[in-house]
Coordinates of C-alpha atoms in Angstrom, one line a residue:
X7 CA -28.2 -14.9 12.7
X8 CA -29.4 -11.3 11.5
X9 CA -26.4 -9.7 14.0
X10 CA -23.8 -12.4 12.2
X11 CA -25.0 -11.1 8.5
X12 CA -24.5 -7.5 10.0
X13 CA -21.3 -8.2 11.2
X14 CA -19.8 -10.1 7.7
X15 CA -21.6 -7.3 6.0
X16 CA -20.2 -4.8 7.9
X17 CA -16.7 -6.3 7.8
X18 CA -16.3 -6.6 4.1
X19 CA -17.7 -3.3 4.2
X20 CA -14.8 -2.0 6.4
X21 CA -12.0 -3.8 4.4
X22 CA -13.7 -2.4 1.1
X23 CA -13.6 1.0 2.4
X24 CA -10.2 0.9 4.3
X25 CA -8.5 0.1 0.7
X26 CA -10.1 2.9 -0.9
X27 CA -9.4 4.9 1.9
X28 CA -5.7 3.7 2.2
X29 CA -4.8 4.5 -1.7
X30 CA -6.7 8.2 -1.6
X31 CA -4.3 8.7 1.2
X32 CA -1.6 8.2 -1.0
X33 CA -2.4 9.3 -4.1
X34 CA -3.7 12.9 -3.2
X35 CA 0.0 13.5 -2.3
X36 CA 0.9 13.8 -6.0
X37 CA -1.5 16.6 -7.4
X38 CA -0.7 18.0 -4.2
X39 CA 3.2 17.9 -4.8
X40 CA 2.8 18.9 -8.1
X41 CA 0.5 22.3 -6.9
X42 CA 2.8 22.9 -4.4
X43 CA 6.5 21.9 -5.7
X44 CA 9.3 20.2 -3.4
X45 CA 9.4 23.1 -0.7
X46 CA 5.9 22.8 -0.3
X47 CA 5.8 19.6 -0.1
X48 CA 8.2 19.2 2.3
X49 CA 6.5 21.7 4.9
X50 CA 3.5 19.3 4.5
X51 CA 5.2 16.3 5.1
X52 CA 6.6 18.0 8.5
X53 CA 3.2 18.2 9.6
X54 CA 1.4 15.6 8.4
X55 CA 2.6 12.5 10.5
X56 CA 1.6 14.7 13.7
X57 CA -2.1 14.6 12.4
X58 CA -1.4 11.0 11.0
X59 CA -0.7 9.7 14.3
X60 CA -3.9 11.5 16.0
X61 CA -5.8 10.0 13.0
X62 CA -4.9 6.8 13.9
X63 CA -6.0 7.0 17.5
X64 CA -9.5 8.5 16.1
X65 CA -9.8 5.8 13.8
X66 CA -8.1 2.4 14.3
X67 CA -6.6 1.9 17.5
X68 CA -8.8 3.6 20.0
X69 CA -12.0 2.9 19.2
X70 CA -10.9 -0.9 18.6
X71 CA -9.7 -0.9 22.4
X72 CA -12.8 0.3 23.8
X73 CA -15.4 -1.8 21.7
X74 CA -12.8 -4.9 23.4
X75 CA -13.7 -3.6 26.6
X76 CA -17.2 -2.8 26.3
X77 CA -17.9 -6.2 24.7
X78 CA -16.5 -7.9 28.2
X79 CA -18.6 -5.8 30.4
X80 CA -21.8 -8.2 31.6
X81 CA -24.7 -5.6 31.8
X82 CA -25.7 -2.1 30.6
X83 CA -25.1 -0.7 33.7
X84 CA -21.2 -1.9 33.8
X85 CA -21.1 -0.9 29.5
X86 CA -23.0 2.9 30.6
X87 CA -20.1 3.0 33.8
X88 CA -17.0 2.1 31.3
X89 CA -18.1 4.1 28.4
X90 CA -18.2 7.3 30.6
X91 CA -14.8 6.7 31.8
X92 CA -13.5 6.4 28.7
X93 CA -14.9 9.3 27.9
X94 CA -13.4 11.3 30.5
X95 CA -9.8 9.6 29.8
X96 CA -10.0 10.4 25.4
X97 CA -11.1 13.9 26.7
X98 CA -8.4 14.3 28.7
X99 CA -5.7 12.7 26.2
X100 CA -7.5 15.1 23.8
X101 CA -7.2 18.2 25.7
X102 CA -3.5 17.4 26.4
X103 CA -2.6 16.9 23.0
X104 CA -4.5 20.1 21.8
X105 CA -2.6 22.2 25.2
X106 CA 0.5 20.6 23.8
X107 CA 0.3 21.4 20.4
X108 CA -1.4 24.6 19.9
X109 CA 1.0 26.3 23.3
X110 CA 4.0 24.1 22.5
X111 CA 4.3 24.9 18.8
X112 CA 7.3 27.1 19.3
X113 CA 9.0 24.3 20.7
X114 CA 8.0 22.0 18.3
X115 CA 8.4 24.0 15.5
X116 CA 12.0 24.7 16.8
X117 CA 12.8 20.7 17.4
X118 CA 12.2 20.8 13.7
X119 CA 14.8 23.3 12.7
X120 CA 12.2 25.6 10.8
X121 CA 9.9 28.1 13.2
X122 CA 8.0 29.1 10.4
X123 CA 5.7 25.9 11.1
X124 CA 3.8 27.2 14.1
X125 CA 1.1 28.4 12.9
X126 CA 0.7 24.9 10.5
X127 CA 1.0 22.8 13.9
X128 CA -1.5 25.1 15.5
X129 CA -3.8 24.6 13.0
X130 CA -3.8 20.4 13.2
X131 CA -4.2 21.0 17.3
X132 CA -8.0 21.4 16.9
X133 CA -8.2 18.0 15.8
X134 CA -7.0 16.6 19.2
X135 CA -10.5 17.9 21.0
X136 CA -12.5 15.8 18.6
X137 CA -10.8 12.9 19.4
X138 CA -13.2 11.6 22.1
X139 CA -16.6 12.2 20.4
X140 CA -14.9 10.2 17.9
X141 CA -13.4 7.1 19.6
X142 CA -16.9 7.0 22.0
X143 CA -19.2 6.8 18.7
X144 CA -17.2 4.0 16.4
X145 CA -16.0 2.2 19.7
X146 CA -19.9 1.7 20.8
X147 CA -20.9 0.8 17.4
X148 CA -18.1 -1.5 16.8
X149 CA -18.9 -3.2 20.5
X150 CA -22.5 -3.8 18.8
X151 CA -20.8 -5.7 16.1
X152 CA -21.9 -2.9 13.5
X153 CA -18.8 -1.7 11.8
X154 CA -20.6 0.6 9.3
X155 CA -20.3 3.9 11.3
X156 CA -16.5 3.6 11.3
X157 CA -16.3 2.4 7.7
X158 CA -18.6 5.4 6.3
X159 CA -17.4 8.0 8.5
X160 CA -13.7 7.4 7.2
X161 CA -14.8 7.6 3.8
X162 CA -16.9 10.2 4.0
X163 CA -13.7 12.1 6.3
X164 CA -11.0 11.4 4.1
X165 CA -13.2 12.5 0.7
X166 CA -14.0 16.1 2.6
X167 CA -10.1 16.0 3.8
X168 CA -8.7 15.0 0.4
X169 CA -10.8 17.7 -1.6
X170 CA -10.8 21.0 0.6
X171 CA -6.7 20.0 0.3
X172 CA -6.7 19.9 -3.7
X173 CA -9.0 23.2 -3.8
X174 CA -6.7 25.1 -1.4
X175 CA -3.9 23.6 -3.2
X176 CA -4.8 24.6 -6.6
X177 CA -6.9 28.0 -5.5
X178 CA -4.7 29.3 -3.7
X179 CA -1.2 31.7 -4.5
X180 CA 1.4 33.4 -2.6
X181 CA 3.3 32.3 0.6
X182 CA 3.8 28.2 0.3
X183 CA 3.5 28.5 4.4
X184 CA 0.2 30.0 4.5
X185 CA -0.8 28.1 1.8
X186 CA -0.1 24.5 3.9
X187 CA -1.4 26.3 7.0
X188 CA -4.6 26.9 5.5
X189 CA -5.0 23.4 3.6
X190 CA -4.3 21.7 7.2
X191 CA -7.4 23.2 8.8
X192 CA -9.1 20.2 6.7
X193 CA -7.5 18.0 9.5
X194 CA -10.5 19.2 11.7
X195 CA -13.2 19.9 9.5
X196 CA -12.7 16.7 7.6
X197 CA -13.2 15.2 11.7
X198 CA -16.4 17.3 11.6
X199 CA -17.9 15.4 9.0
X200 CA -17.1 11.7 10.0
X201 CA -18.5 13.6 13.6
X202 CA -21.9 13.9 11.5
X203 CA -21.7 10.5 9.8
X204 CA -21.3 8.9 13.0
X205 CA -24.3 11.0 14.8
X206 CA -26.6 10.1 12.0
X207 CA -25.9 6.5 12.1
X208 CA -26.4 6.5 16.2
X209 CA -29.7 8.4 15.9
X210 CA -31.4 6.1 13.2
X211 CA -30.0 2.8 14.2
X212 CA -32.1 1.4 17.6
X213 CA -28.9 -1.0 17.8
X214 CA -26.9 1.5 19.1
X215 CA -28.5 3.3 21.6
X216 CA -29.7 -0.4 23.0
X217 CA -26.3 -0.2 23.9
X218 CA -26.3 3.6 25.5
X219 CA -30.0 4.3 26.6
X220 CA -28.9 6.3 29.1
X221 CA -32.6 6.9 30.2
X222 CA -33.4 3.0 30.9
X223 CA -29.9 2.7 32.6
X224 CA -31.0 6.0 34.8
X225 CA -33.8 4.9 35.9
X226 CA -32.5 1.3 37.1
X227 CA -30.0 3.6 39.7
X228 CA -32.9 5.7 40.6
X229 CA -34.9 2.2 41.4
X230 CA -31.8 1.0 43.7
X231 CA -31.5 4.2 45.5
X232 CA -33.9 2.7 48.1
X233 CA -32.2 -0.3 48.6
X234 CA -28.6 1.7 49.1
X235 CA -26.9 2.9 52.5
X236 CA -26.5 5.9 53.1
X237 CA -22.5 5.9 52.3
X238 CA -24.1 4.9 48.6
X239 CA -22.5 8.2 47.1
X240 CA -19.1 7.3 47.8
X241 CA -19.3 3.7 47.2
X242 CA -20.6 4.8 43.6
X243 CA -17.4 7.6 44.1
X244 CA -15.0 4.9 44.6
X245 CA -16.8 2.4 41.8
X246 CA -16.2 5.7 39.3
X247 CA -12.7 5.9 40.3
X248 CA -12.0 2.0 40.2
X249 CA -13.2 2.1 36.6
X250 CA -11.7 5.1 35.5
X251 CA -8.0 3.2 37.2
X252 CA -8.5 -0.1 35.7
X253 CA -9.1 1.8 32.2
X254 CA -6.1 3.5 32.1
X255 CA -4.4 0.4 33.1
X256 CA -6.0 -1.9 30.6
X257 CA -5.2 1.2 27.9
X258 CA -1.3 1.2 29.1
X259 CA -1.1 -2.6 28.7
X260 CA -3.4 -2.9 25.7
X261 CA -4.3 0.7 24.1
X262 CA -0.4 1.6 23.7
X263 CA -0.3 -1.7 21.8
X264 CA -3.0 -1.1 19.5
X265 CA -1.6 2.4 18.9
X266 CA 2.2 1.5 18.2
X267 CA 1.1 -1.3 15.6
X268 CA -1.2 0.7 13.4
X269 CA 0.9 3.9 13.7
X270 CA 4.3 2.6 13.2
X271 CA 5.0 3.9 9.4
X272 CA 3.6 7.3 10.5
X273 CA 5.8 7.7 13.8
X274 CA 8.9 6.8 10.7
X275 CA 7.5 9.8 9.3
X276 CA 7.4 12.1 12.7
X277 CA 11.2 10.7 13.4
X278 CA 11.8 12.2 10.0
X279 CA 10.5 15.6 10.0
X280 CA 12.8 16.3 13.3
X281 CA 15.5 14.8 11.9
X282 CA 15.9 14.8 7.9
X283 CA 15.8 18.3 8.0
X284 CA 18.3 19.1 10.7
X285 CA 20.3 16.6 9.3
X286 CA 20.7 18.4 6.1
X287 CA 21.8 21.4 7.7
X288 CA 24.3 19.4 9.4
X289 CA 25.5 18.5 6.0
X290 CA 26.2 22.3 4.6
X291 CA 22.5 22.4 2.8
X292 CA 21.4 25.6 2.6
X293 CA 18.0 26.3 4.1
X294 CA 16.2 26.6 0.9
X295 CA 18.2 23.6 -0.6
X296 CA 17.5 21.4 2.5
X297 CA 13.7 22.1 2.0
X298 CA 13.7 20.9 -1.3
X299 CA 15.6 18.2 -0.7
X300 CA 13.3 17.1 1.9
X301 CA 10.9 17.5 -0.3
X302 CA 12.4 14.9 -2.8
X303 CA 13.1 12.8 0.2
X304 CA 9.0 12.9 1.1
X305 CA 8.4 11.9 -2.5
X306 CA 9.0 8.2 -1.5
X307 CA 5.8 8.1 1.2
X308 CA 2.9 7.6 -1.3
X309 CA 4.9 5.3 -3.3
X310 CA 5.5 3.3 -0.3
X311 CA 1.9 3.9 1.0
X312 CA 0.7 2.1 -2.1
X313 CA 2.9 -0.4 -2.5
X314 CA 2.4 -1.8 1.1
X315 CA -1.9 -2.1 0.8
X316 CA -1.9 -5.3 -0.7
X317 CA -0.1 -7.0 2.2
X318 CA -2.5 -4.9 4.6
X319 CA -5.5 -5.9 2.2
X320 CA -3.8 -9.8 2.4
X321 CA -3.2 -9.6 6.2
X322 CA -6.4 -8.1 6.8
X323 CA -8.6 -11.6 4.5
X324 CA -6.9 -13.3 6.7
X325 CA -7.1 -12.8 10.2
X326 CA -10.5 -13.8 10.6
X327 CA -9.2 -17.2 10.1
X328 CA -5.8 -16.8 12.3
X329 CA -8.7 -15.8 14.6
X330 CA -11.1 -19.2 14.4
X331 CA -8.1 -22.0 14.0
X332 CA -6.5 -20.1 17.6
X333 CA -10.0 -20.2 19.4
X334 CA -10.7 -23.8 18.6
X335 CA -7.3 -24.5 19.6
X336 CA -6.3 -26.3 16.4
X337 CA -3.0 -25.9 16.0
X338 CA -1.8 -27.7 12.7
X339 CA -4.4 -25.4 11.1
X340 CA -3.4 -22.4 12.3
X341 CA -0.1 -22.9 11.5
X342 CA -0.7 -23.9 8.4
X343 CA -2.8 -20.5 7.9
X344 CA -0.2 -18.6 9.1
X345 CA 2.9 -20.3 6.5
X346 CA 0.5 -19.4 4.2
X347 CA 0.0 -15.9 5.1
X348 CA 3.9 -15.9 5.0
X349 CA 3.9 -16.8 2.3
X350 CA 1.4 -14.6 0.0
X351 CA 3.2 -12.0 1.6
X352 CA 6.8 -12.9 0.7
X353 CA 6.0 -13.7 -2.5
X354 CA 3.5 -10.3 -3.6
X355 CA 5.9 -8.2 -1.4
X356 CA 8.9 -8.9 -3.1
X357 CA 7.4 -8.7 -6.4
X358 CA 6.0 -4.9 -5.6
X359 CA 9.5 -4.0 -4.3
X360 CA 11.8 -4.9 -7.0
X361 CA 8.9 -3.8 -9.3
X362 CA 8.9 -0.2 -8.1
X363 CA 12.7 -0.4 -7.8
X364 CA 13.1 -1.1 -11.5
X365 CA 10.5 1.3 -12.7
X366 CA 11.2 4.1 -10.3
X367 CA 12.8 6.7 -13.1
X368 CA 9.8 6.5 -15.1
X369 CA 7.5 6.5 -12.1
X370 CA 9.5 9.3 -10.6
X371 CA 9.0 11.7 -13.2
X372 CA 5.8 10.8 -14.1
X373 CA 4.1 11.5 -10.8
X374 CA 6.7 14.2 -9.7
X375 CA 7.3 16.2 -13.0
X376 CA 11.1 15.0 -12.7
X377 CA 13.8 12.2 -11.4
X378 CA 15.0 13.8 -8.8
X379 CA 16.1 11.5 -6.2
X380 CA 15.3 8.4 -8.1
X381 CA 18.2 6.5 -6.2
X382 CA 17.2 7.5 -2.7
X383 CA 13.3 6.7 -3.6
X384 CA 14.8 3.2 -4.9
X385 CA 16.2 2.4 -1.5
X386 CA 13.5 3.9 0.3
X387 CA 11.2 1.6 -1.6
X388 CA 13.3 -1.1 -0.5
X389 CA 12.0 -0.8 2.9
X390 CA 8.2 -2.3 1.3
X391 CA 9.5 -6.5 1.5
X392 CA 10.4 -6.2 5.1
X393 CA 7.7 -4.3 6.1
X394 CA 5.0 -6.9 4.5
X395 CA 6.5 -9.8 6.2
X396 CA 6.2 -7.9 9.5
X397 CA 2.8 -7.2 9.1
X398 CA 2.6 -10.9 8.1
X399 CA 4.0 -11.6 11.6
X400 CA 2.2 -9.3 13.6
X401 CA -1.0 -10.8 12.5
X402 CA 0.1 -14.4 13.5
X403 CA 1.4 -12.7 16.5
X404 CA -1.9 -10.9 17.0
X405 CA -4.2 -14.2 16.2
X406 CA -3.2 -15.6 19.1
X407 CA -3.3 -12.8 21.3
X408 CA 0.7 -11.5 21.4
X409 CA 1.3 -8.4 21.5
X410 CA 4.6 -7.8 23.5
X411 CA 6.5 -9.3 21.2
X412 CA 5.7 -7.2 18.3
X413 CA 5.2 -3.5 20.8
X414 CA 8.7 -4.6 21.8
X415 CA 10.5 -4.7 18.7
X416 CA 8.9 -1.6 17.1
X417 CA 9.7 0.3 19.9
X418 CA 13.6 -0.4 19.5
X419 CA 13.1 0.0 15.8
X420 CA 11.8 3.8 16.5
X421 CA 14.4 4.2 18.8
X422 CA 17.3 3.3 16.5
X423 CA 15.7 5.4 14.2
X424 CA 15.8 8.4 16.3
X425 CA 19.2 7.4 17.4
X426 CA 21.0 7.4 13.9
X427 CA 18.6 9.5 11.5
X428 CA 20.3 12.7 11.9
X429 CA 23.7 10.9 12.1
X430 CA 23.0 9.3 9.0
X431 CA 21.5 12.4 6.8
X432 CA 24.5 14.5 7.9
X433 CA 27.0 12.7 6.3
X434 CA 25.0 11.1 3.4
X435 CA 22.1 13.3 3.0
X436 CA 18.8 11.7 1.9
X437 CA 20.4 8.5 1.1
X438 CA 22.0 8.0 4.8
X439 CA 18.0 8.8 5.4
X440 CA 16.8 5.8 3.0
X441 CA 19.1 3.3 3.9
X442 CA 18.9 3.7 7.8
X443 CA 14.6 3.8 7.6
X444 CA 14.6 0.8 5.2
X445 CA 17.8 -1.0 7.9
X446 CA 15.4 -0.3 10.9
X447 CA 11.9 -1.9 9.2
X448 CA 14.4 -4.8 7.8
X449 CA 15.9 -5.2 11.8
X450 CA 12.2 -5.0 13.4
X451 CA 11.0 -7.4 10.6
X452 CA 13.5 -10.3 11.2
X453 CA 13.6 -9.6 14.6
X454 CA 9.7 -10.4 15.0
X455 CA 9.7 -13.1 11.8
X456 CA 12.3 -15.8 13.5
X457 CA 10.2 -16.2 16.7
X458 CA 7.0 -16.8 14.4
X459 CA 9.2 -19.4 12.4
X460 CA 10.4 -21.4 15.7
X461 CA 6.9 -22.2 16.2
X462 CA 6.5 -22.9 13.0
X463 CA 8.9 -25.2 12.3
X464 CA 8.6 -25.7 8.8
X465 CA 12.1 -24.8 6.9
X466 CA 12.2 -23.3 3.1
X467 CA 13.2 -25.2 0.7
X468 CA 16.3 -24.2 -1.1
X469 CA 15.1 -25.3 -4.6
X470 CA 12.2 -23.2 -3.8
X471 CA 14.1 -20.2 -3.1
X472 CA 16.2 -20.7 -6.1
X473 CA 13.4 -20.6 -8.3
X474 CA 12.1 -17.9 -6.6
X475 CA 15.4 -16.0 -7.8
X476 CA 14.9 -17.2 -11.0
X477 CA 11.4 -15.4 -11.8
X478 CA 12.7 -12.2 -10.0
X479 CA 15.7 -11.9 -12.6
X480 CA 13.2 -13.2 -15.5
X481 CA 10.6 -10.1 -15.0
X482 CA 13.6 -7.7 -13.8
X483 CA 14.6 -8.3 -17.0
X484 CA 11.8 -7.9 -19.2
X485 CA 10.9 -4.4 -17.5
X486 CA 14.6 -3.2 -17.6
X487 CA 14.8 -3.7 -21.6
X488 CA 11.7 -1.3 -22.2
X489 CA 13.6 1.8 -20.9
X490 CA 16.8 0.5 -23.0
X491 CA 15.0 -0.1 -26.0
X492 CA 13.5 3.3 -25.8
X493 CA 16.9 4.6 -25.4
X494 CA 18.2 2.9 -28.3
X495 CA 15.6 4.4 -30.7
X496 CA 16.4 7.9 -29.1
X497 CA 12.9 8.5 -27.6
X498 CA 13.0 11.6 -25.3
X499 CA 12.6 11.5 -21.6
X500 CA 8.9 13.9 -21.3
X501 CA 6.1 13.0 -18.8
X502 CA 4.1 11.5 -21.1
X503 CA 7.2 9.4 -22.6
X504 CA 7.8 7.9 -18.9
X505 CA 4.1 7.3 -18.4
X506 CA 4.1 5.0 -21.7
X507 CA 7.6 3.5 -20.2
X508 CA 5.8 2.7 -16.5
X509 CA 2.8 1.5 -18.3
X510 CA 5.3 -1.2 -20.3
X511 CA 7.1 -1.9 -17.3
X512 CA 4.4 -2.3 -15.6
X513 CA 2.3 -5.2 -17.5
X514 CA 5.6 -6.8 -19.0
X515 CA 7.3 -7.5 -15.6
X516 CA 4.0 -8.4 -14.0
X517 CA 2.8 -10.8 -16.5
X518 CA 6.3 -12.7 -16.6
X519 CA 6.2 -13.0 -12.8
X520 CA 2.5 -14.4 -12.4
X521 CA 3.2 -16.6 -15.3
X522 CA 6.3 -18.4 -13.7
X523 CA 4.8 -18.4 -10.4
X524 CA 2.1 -19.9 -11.5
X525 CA 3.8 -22.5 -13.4
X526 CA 5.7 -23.6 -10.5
X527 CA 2.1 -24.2 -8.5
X528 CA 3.2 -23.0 -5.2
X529 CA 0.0 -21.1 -4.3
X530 CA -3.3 -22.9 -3.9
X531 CA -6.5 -21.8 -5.7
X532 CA -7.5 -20.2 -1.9
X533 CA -4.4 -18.1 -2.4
X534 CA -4.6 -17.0 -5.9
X535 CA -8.3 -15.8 -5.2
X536 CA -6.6 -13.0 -2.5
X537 CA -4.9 -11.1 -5.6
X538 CA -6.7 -9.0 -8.3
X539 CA -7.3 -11.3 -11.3
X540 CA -5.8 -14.5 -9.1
X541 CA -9.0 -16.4 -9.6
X542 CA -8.6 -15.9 -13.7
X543 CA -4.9 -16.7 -13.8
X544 CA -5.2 -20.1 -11.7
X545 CA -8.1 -21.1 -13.7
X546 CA -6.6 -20.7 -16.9
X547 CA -3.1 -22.6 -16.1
X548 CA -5.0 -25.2 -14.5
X549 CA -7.3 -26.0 -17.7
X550 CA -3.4 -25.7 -19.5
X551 CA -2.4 -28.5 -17.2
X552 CA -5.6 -30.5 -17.8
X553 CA -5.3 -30.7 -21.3
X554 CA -1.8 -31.5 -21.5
X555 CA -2.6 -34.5 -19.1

């Protein structure tokens, strides 16, 4: 009972922390743009999905992996003989990745179409050869159901990232290269201190090293050695081996999948900094021009960062009941979770998008000092409804244990996406870029959503939808005649003019689209308590309805 209360404690812990962690990633982006300007902006945003992707590993996807493996093994012996292995295969993925990096920057940095970035990509290598400490410590913890270690390390590794990159930022004059270089060192000193979270927590909990005593483990071998042949050393060779094979096998099959479904937004990103630029070039840019312009481009990944955490936060309430309904084999109730999942996310997804499109001017200029690029933001925003119903459908798919179907269709998606960025920026510049990311998240979405609906089997109702359409035009509305009333009266276009025109926007649309969807009752109480405030709204129009019955 005590390990279950850890566990629920730990897990609400986890999703608490992941949020937090999830909008600091996003929102440090805008001081940092506004230190740094466009250029420097953009040379981050070349960077950053290199160390994104390597973050990922370190965080989410690896160590989840391992603690599925570890949990499976039957003794300490078998957990002692796996964790070693996996050592030895992070430590070599690490070490390759570093070797890649640091000697292959040239290369890189060429691929990119600016050389000037080598030193920057040398500087996030280091962070490759803490990977395995990393993945070993949250993957044994998270095997013994405690899922503190990861959630306070990240915390504790994005607040030390985060602030040594708005010190550098602001401290910090002169070359906007050098400046970037030095502010990406807090890739691996950030790891450093998540490294010492996680150390701390495996010294003072006994939980833990129950799991890795390597002393009680050692002395079980040395009691067997008596009982063993004399071709013992090679059998235990061969066992070594065996393990170390089926590990990399079970992390092909089932790592790779882990990876490519938490990292999909940031390999977008990767696609993008060997392509936008390039592609710029191809369409008569200047250098210096084409920076900036990237820069404007890169504007759009914190907005979209934001936007798409509530259908994370949303996906993540629910899988542990996508989990429970596919393990006791009830079907009507899982599918009846999962329309509903669907469903939140539709609905919250759609309103976010066409919320940010409408107030993207305002919201432009008042994080980015101007409205530069406001159209191509508005299509790249675009991109947030498709992208919350596939997350939608990758935890149905997920809840019961499929995960070819989704690894399949993101891997096309990054493929078309390599195939046609440059294509696409060369003759339309930043808007070819927009569409074409927001086309290949749409593609990948429906292309994983209609499999998830055949089992379903439950059509939408066209009075529904209709509806629907009717609440989106009704808060479209509302927010669009802010702006045009300020307009009529002549009010300026400052910073601080937009800020009160977002802030309008903002609670006018929002209130007229939770009123009308609540009206037409289509979410239950369950699924009004998921949203901030949900609770409040569905208890006040239900004692509305009360008293008018």
């Amino acid at each position: 009972m005590k390990k279950k209360n850890d566990l629920t404690q730990g897990a609400m812990t986890l999703t608490i922390i992941s949020f937090v962690v999830k909008v600091l990633s996003a929102i440090y982006r805008i001081p940092l743009q506004n230190s740094v300007g466009d250029k420097g902006f953009y040379i981050y945003q070349q960077i950053y999905p290199i160390y994104g992707v390597a973050q990922i590993m370190a965080l989410t996807s690896l160590p989840v992996f391992l603690a599925s493996v570890i949990v499976e093994q039957e003794d300490d012996e078998q957990k002692i003989s796996v964790i070693k292995s996996a050592y030895l295969l992070f430590s070599i993925l690490g070490v390759f990745g570093f070797l890649s990096l640091y000697l292959g920057a040239d290369f890189i940095a060429q691929g990119m179409g600016d050389e000037l970035l080598q030193p920057i990509i040398r500087s996030v290598s280091w962070f490759f050869l803490l990977i395995p400490s990393l993945v070993i410590l949250r993957g044994v913890s998270q095997a013994n159901f405690d899922l503190r270690p990861t959630a306070w390390s990240q915390l504790m590794e994005q607040l030390a990232r985060v602030s040594i990159i708005l010190i550098v930022a602001a401290s910090i004059t002169g070359d906007l290269y050098h400046i970037i270089g030095v502010l990406m060192n807090s890739s691996w000193l950030a790891a450093l201190v998540a490294l010492g979270v996680l150390l701390v927590f495996y010294l003072d909990r006994v939980d833990l090293r129950n799991i890795v005593n390597l002393r009680r483990v050692k002395r079980k071998w040395q009691n067997k050695t008596t009982r063993q042949s004399s071709s013992s050393p090679n059998e235990r060779e061969h066992n070594k081996w065996h393990t170390i094979g089926s590990l990399v096998k079970r992390f092909y099959h089932e790592g790779s999948v882990y990876l490519l479904l938490a990292a999909f937004l940031v390999l977008l990103q990767l696609v993008d900094a060997f392509t936008v630029y390039k592609g710029l070039l191809d369409n008569g840019m200047s250098a210096t021009s084409a920076k900036v312009v990237k820069g404007y481009y890169d504007r759009g990944q914190p907005i979209v960062q934001v936007g798409v955490v509530f259908a994370t936060s949303i996906t993540t309430a629910y899988m542990p009941l996508l989990r429970k309904w596919f393990v006791e084999r009830d079907t009507d109730r899982f599918n009846e979770i999962s329309l509903s999942l669907l469903k939140v996310c539709g609905i919250f997804s759609t309103f976010i998008t066409v919320g940010i499109i409408i107030v993207m001017p305002a919201l432009n200029q008042f994080l980015f000092k101007d409205r530069s690029g406001t159209t191509e933001l508005r299509w790249f925003a675009l991109l947030m409804l498709p992208y919350g119903i596939l997350i939608a459908c990758q935890a149905i798919q997920q809840g019961k244990k499929q995960f070819r179907p989704a690894m399949l269709a993101l891997s096309v998606g990054l493929l078309l996406k390599l195939a046609t960025n440059r294509v696409l920026t060369a003759r339309y510049g930043i808007l070819g870029s927009s569409i074409g990311t927001t086309l290949v998240v749409s593609v990948v979405a429906i292309s994983v959503l209609i499999p998830v609906l055949k089992t379903l089997a439950k059509p939408l109702k066209l009075r529904n939808l209709l509806w629907f359409g009717v609440i989106i035009v009704a808060m479209s509305l509302g927010s669009l005649a802010i702006p045009y009333v300020f307009n009529v009266l002549g009010i300026g276009e400052s910073r601080f003019i937009a800020a009160s025109v977002l802030l309008l926007q903002a609670i006018i649309g929002a209130s007229i689209g939770l009123i009308l969807l609540a009206k037409t009752r289509w979410l239950s109480q369950f699924e009004w308590e998921l949203i901030p405030f949900g609770s409040k709204i569905y208890q006040l129009f239900q004692s509305e309805n009360s008293t008018e019955r």
